[in-house]
Amino acid sequence: MNTKELEQKYELEVYPRRDIVLVRGKGARLFDDLGHEYIDCAANVGVSNIGHGHEAVAKAVYEQYLTLGNCYSMFYNPVRASLAEKLAELAPGNLNRVFFCNSGAEANEAAIKFARASTGKPEIIACMRGFHGKTMGALAATWGPEYQKPFAPMLPGLKHVPYNNFDKLEAAAGEHTAAVLLEPVQGEGGVRVGDREYFQKVRDFCSDRNILLIMDEVQTGFGRTGTLFACEQLAPPDLLCLAKSLAGGLPMGAVLCNDRISVPLKSHTSTFGGNPTACAAALASIKVIEDEDLVQNAKTLGAYFQEQLRRIESQKIREVRGLGLMIGVELKEKAGPYVQKLMDQRVIVLLAGATVIRLLPPLVISREEIDIVVTALKAVLAD
Ligand SMILES: Cc1ncc(COP(=O)(O)O)c(C=O)c1O
């Protein structure tokens, strides 16, 4: 059996698959088993911010695994300590404590629990079109009956309000509200950028009412939007959820907390959370982001990419929007067929809802590669 047949036979079919077998990656390029080369504008849905196959992370992982690969957090470890300190230094506001986990859903799951434990209140307000993961707690915050329905009943106490609409949020909040959970840019929900004035109003409202503000930066984190964290452009949260690109491609999540958060001993833990191999990968990846000036790259090239996309003259485009290198091209028709056509042109992109082409390239993408992507998009839209 070939790769495709083996995966189809032995794995649960929960992913809508693309019909290629990827075997290698370098920088912003991916290669399939037939030797075709693709420009990557998906970055594993925002994981591969530093590009594929970065030697600095490979070396850090190799060396750390040989030194001490795993170390349960009941024991202290210097690599974990260094990463905790580094994240506290980098985080905006006074988010100076961290809980380590393994994925984005786990980070949101933990944040929901921490908000309940810290406030003694049960209710969380999230947004329509929001995406926070698919474990039971995170799933209750994620918008969309297609995700929730097979697994009902949902965790109680979750409410959804329209994004970027302060009045609706204010009306939904009450004495039982523990937290508001927001993405700075809604990714899966169609690349919808948070409004600065809205976020600042929400911040003030939360502070006044003893409600915690949780920001889900699982997709927007680590330079993607042109600042290290997107909340730097909006408002500081009380809890900041991270994952995806945190450890340069290794599975890792984290929740950064300020001193409004306190959680009882033993109440929330994780076997792999903060393992030294992932911590070493994260430290190496953050160093790459700093050394290669990737935050600035995302800002400059994000502006260039968006400008080039806005120049495409096509009746099929409704809007180009985004922040840094997190870009959505909304079409007036279904985007799925164009995603496939772009793959035929050796460009890999993502969908965000039915009509939005989502572009999340590695932050190491070059101007020349962006030009190739824009030319390919122009060609498939002209078809
Ligand atoms: C904003 C956001 N939060 C949470 C998640 C879930 O992350 P994971 O798939 O690592 O559980 C995602 C995944 O796409 C995401 O974009």
PDB file of N, CA and C in Angstrom, residues 249-332:
ATOM      1  N   GLY A 249       7.713  24.320  15.858  1.00  0.00           N
ATOM      2  CA  GLY A 249       7.202  23.152  15.140  1.00  0.00           C
ATOM      3  C   GLY A 249       7.004  21.940  16.041  1.00  0.00           C
ATOM      4  N   LEU A 250       7.554  21.973  17.241  1.00  0.00           N
ATOM      5  CA  LEU A 250       7.264  20.881  18.180  1.00  0.00           C
ATOM      6  C   LEU A 250       5.968  21.193  18.925  1.00  0.00           C
ATOM      7  N   PRO A 251       5.240  20.161  19.372  1.00  0.00           N
ATOM      8  CA  PRO A 251       3.983  20.426  20.076  1.00  0.00           C
ATOM      9  C   PRO A 251       4.243  21.096  21.417  1.00  0.00           C
ATOM     10  N   MET A 252       3.646  22.254  21.590  1.00  0.00           N
ATOM     11  CA  MET A 252       3.755  22.941  22.879  1.00  0.00           C
ATOM     12  C   MET A 252       2.681  24.018  22.984  1.00  0.00           C
ATOM     13  N   GLY A 253       2.130  24.189  24.161  1.00  0.00           N
ATOM     14  CA  GLY A 253       1.200  25.282  24.423  1.00  0.00           C
ATOM     15  C   GLY A 253       1.597  25.959  25.722  1.00  0.00           C
ATOM     16  N   ALA A 254       1.065  27.140  25.938  1.00  0.00           N
ATOM     17  CA  ALA A 254       1.367  27.849  27.183  1.00  0.00           C
ATOM     18  C   ALA A 254       0.253  28.846  27.476  1.00  0.00           C
ATOM     19  N   VAL A 255       0.012  29.066  28.761  1.00  0.00           N
ATOM     20  CA  VAL A 255      -0.881  30.155  29.166  1.00  0.00           C
ATOM     21  C   VAL A 255      -0.060  31.102  30.027  1.00  0.00           C
ATOM     22  N   LEU A 256       0.054  32.345  29.593  1.00  0.00           N
ATOM     23  CA  LEU A 256       0.735  33.353  30.402  1.00  0.00           C
ATOM     24  C   LEU A 256      -0.325  34.063  31.243  1.00  0.00           C
ATOM     25  N   CYS A 257      -0.004  34.302  32.500  1.00  0.00           N
ATOM     26  CA  CYS A 257      -1.009  34.852  33.433  1.00  0.00           C
ATOM     27  C   CYS A 257      -0.434  36.033  34.197  1.00  0.00           C
ATOM     28  N   ASN A 258      -1.307  36.966  34.573  1.00  0.00           N
ATOM     29  CA  ASN A 258      -0.864  38.019  35.494  1.00  0.00           C
ATOM     30  C   ASN A 258      -1.260  37.632  36.921  1.00  0.00           C
ATOM     31  N   ASP A 259      -1.073  38.568  37.856  1.00  0.00           N
ATOM     32  CA  ASP A 259      -1.277  38.146  39.253  1.00  0.00           C
ATOM     33  C   ASP A 259      -2.748  38.127  39.679  1.00  0.00           C
ATOM     34  N   ARG A 260      -3.660  38.348  38.724  1.00  0.00           N
ATOM     35  CA  ARG A 260      -5.086  38.145  39.056  1.00  0.00           C
ATOM     36  C   ARG A 260      -5.431  36.641  39.042  1.00  0.00           C
ATOM     37  N   ILE A 261      -4.496  35.835  38.534  1.00  0.00           N
ATOM     38  CA  ILE A 261      -4.777  34.402  38.376  1.00  0.00           C
ATOM     39  C   ILE A 261      -4.146  33.617  39.519  1.00  0.00           C
ATOM     40  N   SER A 262      -4.967  32.795  40.183  1.00  0.00           N
ATOM     41  CA  SER A 262      -4.386  31.853  41.141  1.00  0.00           C
ATOM     42  C   SER A 262      -5.176  30.555  41.061  1.00  0.00           C
ATOM     43  N   VAL A 263      -4.452  29.458  41.100  1.00  0.00           N
ATOM     44  CA  VAL A 263      -5.055  28.142  40.881  1.00  0.00           C
ATOM     45  C   VAL A 263      -4.546  27.211  41.983  1.00  0.00           C
ATOM     46  N   PRO A 264      -5.447  26.396  42.595  1.00  0.00           N
ATOM     47  CA  PRO A 264      -5.000  25.513  43.685  1.00  0.00           C
ATOM     48  C   PRO A 264      -3.962  24.489  43.227  1.00  0.00           C
ATOM     49  N   LEU A 265      -3.059  24.152  44.111  1.00  0.00           N
ATOM     50  CA  LEU A 265      -2.030  23.152  43.866  1.00  0.00           C
ATOM     51  C   LEU A 265      -2.670  21.857  43.350  1.00  0.00           C
ATOM     52  N   LYS A 266      -2.066  21.249  42.358  1.00  0.00           N
ATOM     53  CA  LYS A 266      -2.479  19.956  41.764  1.00  0.00           C
ATOM     54  C   LYS A 266      -3.772  20.024  40.937  1.00  0.00           C
ATOM     55  N   SER A 267      -4.440  21.195  40.903  1.00  0.00           N
ATOM     56  CA  SER A 267      -5.757  21.233  40.255  1.00  0.00           C
ATOM     57  C   SER A 267      -5.664  21.157  38.738  1.00  0.00           C
ATOM     58  N   HIS A 268      -4.529  21.528  38.165  1.00  0.00           N
ATOM     59  CA  HIS A 268      -4.384  21.432  36.698  1.00  0.00           C
ATOM     60  C   HIS A 268      -2.919  21.165  36.383  1.00  0.00           C
ATOM     61  N   THR A 269      -2.639  20.025  35.755  1.00  0.00           N
ATOM     62  CA  THR A 269      -1.253  19.635  35.463  1.00  0.00           C
ATOM     63  C   THR A 269      -1.205  18.957  34.100  1.00  0.00           C
ATOM     64  N   SER A 270       0.000  18.652  33.618  1.00  0.00           N
ATOM     65  CA  SER A 270       0.143  17.979  32.327  1.00  0.00           C
ATOM     66  C   SER A 270       1.461  17.207  32.305  1.00  0.00           C
ATOM     67  N   THR A 271       1.416  15.937  31.928  1.00  0.00           N
ATOM     68  CA  THR A 271       2.625  15.104  31.934  1.00  0.00           C
ATOM     69  C   THR A 271       3.730  15.702  31.073  1.00  0.00           C
ATOM     70  N   PHE A 272       3.375  16.050  29.848  1.00  0.00           N
ATOM     71  CA  PHE A 272       4.398  16.556  28.928  1.00  0.00           C
ATOM     72  C   PHE A 272       4.604  18.065  29.040  1.00  0.00           C
ATOM     73  N   GLY A 273       3.716  18.754  29.764  1.00  0.00           N
ATOM     74  CA  GLY A 273       3.781  20.220  29.838  1.00  0.00           C
ATOM     75  C   GLY A 273       5.132  20.692  30.346  1.00  0.00           C
ATOM     76  N   GLY A 274       5.806  21.525  29.559  1.00  0.00           N
ATOM     77  CA  GLY A 274       7.102  22.063  29.984  1.00  0.00           C
ATOM     78  C   GLY A 274       8.235  21.063  29.887  1.00  0.00           C
ATOM     79  N   ASN A 275       8.091  20.013  29.039  1.00  0.00           N
ATOM     80  CA  ASN A 275       9.214  19.067  28.918  1.00  0.00           C
ATOM     81  C   ASN A 275      10.406  19.781  28.293  1.00  0.00           C
ATOM     82  N   PRO A 276      11.618  19.441  28.751  1.00  0.00           N
ATOM     83  CA  PRO A 276      12.800  20.201  28.327  1.00  0.00           C
ATOM     84  C   PRO A 276      13.045  20.182  26.814  1.00  0.00           C
ATOM     85  N   THR A 277      12.645  19.122  26.120  1.00  0.00           N
ATOM     86  CA  THR A 277      12.876  19.081  24.667  1.00  0.00           C
ATOM     87  C   THR A 277      12.065  20.187  23.985  1.00  0.00           C
ATOM     88  N   ALA A 278      10.791  20.277  24.325  1.00  0.00           N
ATOM     89  CA  ALA A 278       9.955  21.331  23.736  1.00  0.00           C
ATOM     90  C   ALA A 278      10.433  22.712  24.194  1.00  0.00           C
ATOM     91  N   CYS A 279      10.848  22.815  25.464  1.00  0.00           N
ATOM     92  CA  CYS A 279      11.327  24.115  25.977  1.00  0.00           C
ATOM     93  C   CYS A 279      12.584  24.554  25.223  1.00  0.00           C
ATOM     94  N   ALA A 280      13.489  23.602  24.952  1.00  0.00           N
ATOM     95  CA  ALA A 280      14.715  23.939  24.214  1.00  0.00           C
ATOM     96  C   ALA A 280      14.354  24.380  22.796  1.00  0.00           C
ATOM     97  N   ALA A 281      13.383  23.689  22.198  1.00  0.00           N
ATOM     98  CA  ALA A 281      12.938  24.068  20.849  1.00  0.00           C
ATOM     99  C   ALA A 281      12.355  25.478  20.870  1.00  0.00           C
ATOM    100  N   ALA A 282      11.561  25.787  21.902  1.00  0.00           N
ATOM    101  CA  ALA A 282      10.941  27.114  21.990  1.00  0.00           C
ATOM    102  C   ALA A 282      12.000  28.202  22.171  1.00  0.00           C
ATOM    103  N   LEU A 283      12.965  27.943  23.047  1.00  0.00           N
ATOM    104  CA  LEU A 283      14.038  28.948  23.238  1.00  0.00           C
ATOM    105  C   LEU A 283      14.797  29.182  21.933  1.00  0.00           C
ATOM    106  N   ALA A 284      15.091  28.087  21.209  1.00  0.00           N
ATOM    107  CA  ALA A 284      15.818  28.217  19.932  1.00  0.00           C
ATOM    108  C   ALA A 284      14.970  28.960  18.907  1.00  0.00           C
ATOM    109  N   SER A 285      13.683  28.644  18.865  1.00  0.00           N
ATOM    110  CA  SER A 285      12.797  29.277  17.890  1.00  0.00           C
ATOM    111  C   SER A 285      12.641  30.781  18.166  1.00  0.00           C
ATOM    112  N   ILE A 286      12.499  31.139  19.432  1.00  0.00           N
ATOM    113  CA  ILE A 286      12.379  32.564  19.797  1.00  0.00           C
ATOM    114  C   ILE A 286      13.666  33.301  19.419  1.00  0.00           C
ATOM    115  N   LYS A 287      14.812  32.622  19.598  1.00  0.00           N
ATOM    116  CA  LYS A 287      16.093  33.246  19.240  1.00  0.00           C
ATOM    117  C   LYS A 287      16.165  33.472  17.716  1.00  0.00           C
ATOM    118  N   VAL A 288      15.653  32.523  16.952  1.00  0.00           N
ATOM    119  CA  VAL A 288      15.623  32.690  15.494  1.00  0.00           C
ATOM    120  C   VAL A 288      14.754  33.905  15.130  1.00  0.00           C
ATOM    121  N   ILE A 289      13.588  34.001  15.780  1.00  0.00           N
ATOM    122  CA  ILE A 289      12.684  35.133  15.507  1.00  0.00           C
ATOM    123  C   ILE A 289      13.409  36.455  15.788  1.00  0.00           C
ATOM    124  N   GLU A 290      14.161  36.478  16.888  1.00  0.00           N
ATOM    125  CA  GLU A 290      14.895  37.710  17.246  1.00  0.00           C
ATOM    126  C   GLU A 290      16.067  37.937  16.284  1.00  0.00           C
ATOM    127  N   ASP A 291      16.904  36.908  16.087  1.00  0.00           N
ATOM    128  CA  ASP A 291      18.129  37.077  15.287  1.00  0.00           C
ATOM    129  C   ASP A 291      17.817  37.410  13.825  1.00  0.00           C
ATOM    130  N   GLU A 292      16.755  36.813  13.289  1.00  0.00           N
ATOM    131  CA  GLU A 292      16.443  37.027  11.869  1.00  0.00           C
ATOM    132  C   GLU A 292      15.415  38.147  11.669  1.00  0.00           C
ATOM    133  N   ASP A 293      15.090  38.829  12.745  1.00  0.00           N
ATOM    134  CA  ASP A 293      14.202  39.992  12.675  1.00  0.00           C
ATOM    135  C   ASP A 293      12.865  39.649  11.999  1.00  0.00           C
ATOM    136  N   LEU A 294      12.300  38.512  12.397  1.00  0.00           N
ATOM    137  CA  LEU A 294      11.120  38.007  11.682  1.00  0.00           C
ATOM    138  C   LEU A 294       9.849  38.792  11.995  1.00  0.00           C
ATOM    139  N   VAL A 295       9.823  39.469  13.160  1.00  0.00           N
ATOM    140  CA  VAL A 295       8.632  40.273  13.473  1.00  0.00           C
ATOM    141  C   VAL A 295       8.556  41.443  12.478  1.00  0.00           C
ATOM    142  N   GLN A 296       9.705  42.068  12.263  1.00  0.00           N
ATOM    143  CA  GLN A 296       9.748  43.171  11.299  1.00  0.00           C
ATOM    144  C   GLN A 296       9.436  42.663   9.889  1.00  0.00           C
ATOM    145  N   ASN A 297       9.953  41.471   9.575  1.00  0.00           N
ATOM    146  CA  ASN A 297       9.687  40.862   8.270  1.00  0.00           C
ATOM    147  C   ASN A 297       8.178  40.681   8.050  1.00  0.00           C
ATOM    148  N   ALA A 298       7.513  40.210   9.099  1.00  0.00           N
ATOM    149  CA  ALA A 298       6.062  39.998   8.994  1.00  0.00           C
ATOM    150  C   ALA A 298       5.348  41.324   8.755  1.00  0.00           C
ATOM    151  N   LYS A 299       5.852  42.373   9.395  1.00  0.00           N
ATOM    152  CA  LYS A 299       5.217  43.691   9.252  1.00  0.00           C
ATOM    153  C   LYS A 299       5.437  44.239   7.828  1.00  0.00           C
ATOM    154  N   THR A 300       6.711  44.238   7.412  1.00  0.00           N
ATOM    155  CA  THR A 300       7.044  44.827   6.116  1.00  0.00           C
ATOM    156  C   THR A 300       6.467  43.996   4.970  1.00  0.00           C
ATOM    157  N   LEU A 301       6.731  42.680   5.013  1.00  0.00           N
ATOM    158  CA  LEU A 301       6.273  41.839   3.909  1.00  0.00           C
ATOM    159  C   LEU A 301       4.763  41.614   3.956  1.00  0.00           C
ATOM    160  N   GLY A 302       4.196  41.686   5.156  1.00  0.00           N
ATOM    161  CA  GLY A 302       2.739  41.593   5.261  1.00  0.00           C
ATOM    162  C   GLY A 302       2.085  42.764   4.548  1.00  0.00           C
ATOM    163  N   ALA A 303       2.643  43.966   4.764  1.00  0.00           N
ATOM    164  CA  ALA A 303       2.096  45.163   4.100  1.00  0.00           C
ATOM    165  C   ALA A 303       2.279  45.038   2.585  1.00  0.00           C
ATOM    166  N   TYR A 304       3.446  44.547   2.165  1.00  0.00           N
ATOM    167  CA  TYR A 304       3.725  44.380   0.726  1.00  0.00           C
ATOM    168  C   TYR A 304       2.759  43.348   0.109  1.00  0.00           C
ATOM    169  N   PHE A 305       2.608  42.227   0.785  1.00  0.00           N
ATOM    170  CA  PHE A 305       1.741  41.145   0.292  1.00  0.00           C
ATOM    171  C   PHE A 305       0.305  41.669   0.130  1.00  0.00           C
ATOM    172  N   GLN A 306      -0.185  42.352   1.170  1.00  0.00           N
ATOM    173  CA  GLN A 306      -1.567  42.850   1.118  1.00  0.00           C
ATOM    174  C   GLN A 306      -1.739  43.873  -0.007  1.00  0.00           C
ATOM    175  N   GLU A 307      -0.722  44.717  -0.178  1.00  0.00           N
ATOM    176  CA  GLU A 307      -0.791  45.736  -1.231  1.00  0.00           C
ATOM    177  C   GLU A 307      -0.852  45.078  -2.620  1.00  0.00           C
ATOM    178  N   GLN A 308       0.010  44.061  -2.818  1.00  0.00           N
ATOM    179  CA  GLN A 308       0.018  43.367  -4.108  1.00  0.00           C
ATOM    180  C   GLN A 308      -1.315  42.668  -4.360  1.00  0.00           C
ATOM    181  N   LEU A 309      -1.882  42.097  -3.307  1.00  0.00           N
ATOM    182  CA  LEU A 309      -3.168  41.401  -3.460  1.00  0.00           C
ATOM    183  C   LEU A 309      -4.278  42.396  -3.797  1.00  0.00           C
ATOM    184  N   ARG A 310      -4.217  43.584  -3.178  1.00  0.00           N
ATOM    185  CA  ARG A 310      -5.256  44.604  -3.434  1.00  0.00           C
ATOM    186  C   ARG A 310      -5.178  45.116  -4.862  1.00  0.00           C
ATOM    187  N   ARG A 311      -4.002  44.962  -5.460  1.00  0.00           N
ATOM    188  CA  ARG A 311      -3.833  45.428  -6.845  1.00  0.00           C
ATOM    189  C   ARG A 311      -4.412  44.465  -7.876  1.00  0.00           C
ATOM    190  N   ILE A 312      -4.742  43.257  -7.453  1.00  0.00           N
ATOM    191  CA  ILE A 312      -5.301  42.298  -8.415  1.00  0.00           C
ATOM    192  C   ILE A 312      -6.680  42.806  -8.837  1.00  0.00           C
ATOM    193  N   GLU A 313      -6.843  42.967 -10.149  1.00  0.00           N
ATOM    194  CA  GLU A 313      -8.143  43.427 -10.634  1.00  0.00           C
ATOM    195  C   GLU A 313      -8.983  42.207 -10.954  1.00  0.00           C
ATOM    196  N   SER A 314      -9.896  41.883 -10.045  1.00  0.00           N
ATOM    197  CA  SER A 314     -10.767  40.732 -10.285  1.00  0.00           C
ATOM    198  C   SER A 314     -12.124  40.999  -9.668  1.00  0.00           C
ATOM    199  N   GLN A 315     -13.150  40.758 -10.447  1.00  0.00           N
ATOM    200  CA  GLN A 315     -14.528  40.903  -9.968  1.00  0.00           C
ATOM    201  C   GLN A 315     -14.833  39.884  -8.876  1.00  0.00           C
ATOM    202  N   LYS A 316     -13.988  38.841  -8.793  1.00  0.00           N
ATOM    203  CA  LYS A 316     -14.286  37.760  -7.848  1.00  0.00           C
ATOM    204  C   LYS A 316     -13.849  38.102  -6.418  1.00  0.00           C
ATOM    205  N   ILE A 317     -13.012  39.128  -6.260  1.00  0.00           N
ATOM    206  CA  ILE A 317     -12.534  39.479  -4.914  1.00  0.00           C
ATOM    207  C   ILE A 317     -13.480  40.475  -4.245  1.00  0.00           C
ATOM    208  N   ARG A 318     -13.933  40.111  -3.038  1.00  0.00           N
ATOM    209  CA  ARG A 318     -14.768  41.056  -2.280  1.00  0.00           C
ATOM    210  C   ARG A 318     -13.874  41.965  -1.437  1.00  0.00           C
ATOM    211  N   GLU A 319     -12.873  41.361  -0.767  1.00  0.00           N
ATOM    212  CA  GLU A 319     -12.039  42.169   0.129  1.00  0.00           C
ATOM    213  C   GLU A 319     -10.719  41.454   0.418  1.00  0.00           C
ATOM    214  N   VAL A 320      -9.662  42.241   0.564  1.00  0.00           N
ATOM    215  CA  VAL A 320      -8.390  41.722   1.087  1.00  0.00           C
ATOM    216  C   VAL A 320      -8.216  42.351   2.467  1.00  0.00           C
ATOM    217  N   ARG A 321      -7.974  41.529   3.488  1.00  0.00           N
ATOM    218  CA  ARG A 321      -7.810  42.096   4.832  1.00  0.00           C
ATOM    219  C   ARG A 321      -6.774  41.275   5.605  1.00  0.00           C
ATOM    220  N   GLY A 322      -6.299  41.831   6.701  1.00  0.00           N
ATOM    221  CA  GLY A 322      -5.342  41.071   7.491  1.00  0.00           C
ATOM    222  C   GLY A 322      -4.493  41.955   8.360  1.00  0.00           C
ATOM    223  N   LEU A 323      -3.576  41.315   9.064  1.00  0.00           N
ATOM    224  CA  LEU A 323      -2.633  42.002   9.940  1.00  0.00           C
ATOM    225  C   LEU A 323      -1.297  41.284   9.766  1.00  0.00           C
ATOM    226  N   GLY A 324      -0.272  42.010   9.315  1.00  0.00           N
ATOM    227  CA  GLY A 324       1.025  41.383   9.076  1.00  0.00           C
ATOM    228  C   GLY A 324       0.906  40.281   8.044  1.00  0.00           C
ATOM    229  N   LEU A 325       1.482  39.124   8.360  1.00  0.00           N
ATOM    230  CA  LEU A 325       1.415  37.998   7.423  1.00  0.00           C
ATOM    231  C   LEU A 325       0.289  37.023   7.779  1.00  0.00           C
ATOM    232  N   MET A 326      -0.815  37.588   8.258  1.00  0.00           N
ATOM    233  CA  MET A 326      -2.056  36.827   8.469  1.00  0.00           C
ATOM    234  C   MET A 326      -3.096  37.494   7.573  1.00  0.00           C
ATOM    235  N   ILE A 327      -3.344  36.895   6.411  1.00  0.00           N
ATOM    236  CA  ILE A 327      -4.074  37.620   5.372  1.00  0.00           C
ATOM    237  C   ILE A 327      -5.262  36.792   4.872  1.00  0.00           C
ATOM    238  N   GLY A 328      -6.387  37.459   4.655  1.00  0.00           N
ATOM    239  CA  GLY A 328      -7.560  36.810   4.084  1.00  0.00           C
ATOM    240  C   GLY A 328      -7.949  37.481   2.780  1.00  0.00           C
ATOM    241  N   VAL A 329      -8.231  36.671   1.777  1.00  0.00           N
ATOM    242  CA  VAL A 329      -8.771  37.206   0.520  1.00  0.00           C
ATOM    243  C   VAL A 329     -10.189  36.666   0.424  1.00  0.00           C
ATOM    244  N   GLU A 330     -11.159  37.545   0.688  1.00  0.00           N
ATOM    245  CA  GLU A 330     -12.555  37.091   0.649  1.00  0.00           C
ATOM    246  C   GLU A 330     -13.073  37.188  -0.776  1.00  0.00           C
ATOM    247  N   LEU A 331     -13.621  36.087  -1.254  1.00  0.00           N
ATOM    248  CA  LEU A 331     -14.180  36.052  -2.611  1.00  0.00           C
ATOM    249  C   LEU A 331     -15.699  36.232  -2.560  1.00  0.00           C
ATOM    250  N   LYS A 332     -16.275  36.518  -3.713  1.00  0.00           N
ATOM    251  CA  LYS A 332     -17.739  36.627  -3.770  1.00  0.00           C
ATOM    252  C   LYS A 332     -18.354  35.268  -4.051  1.00  0.00           C
TER     253      LYS A 332
END
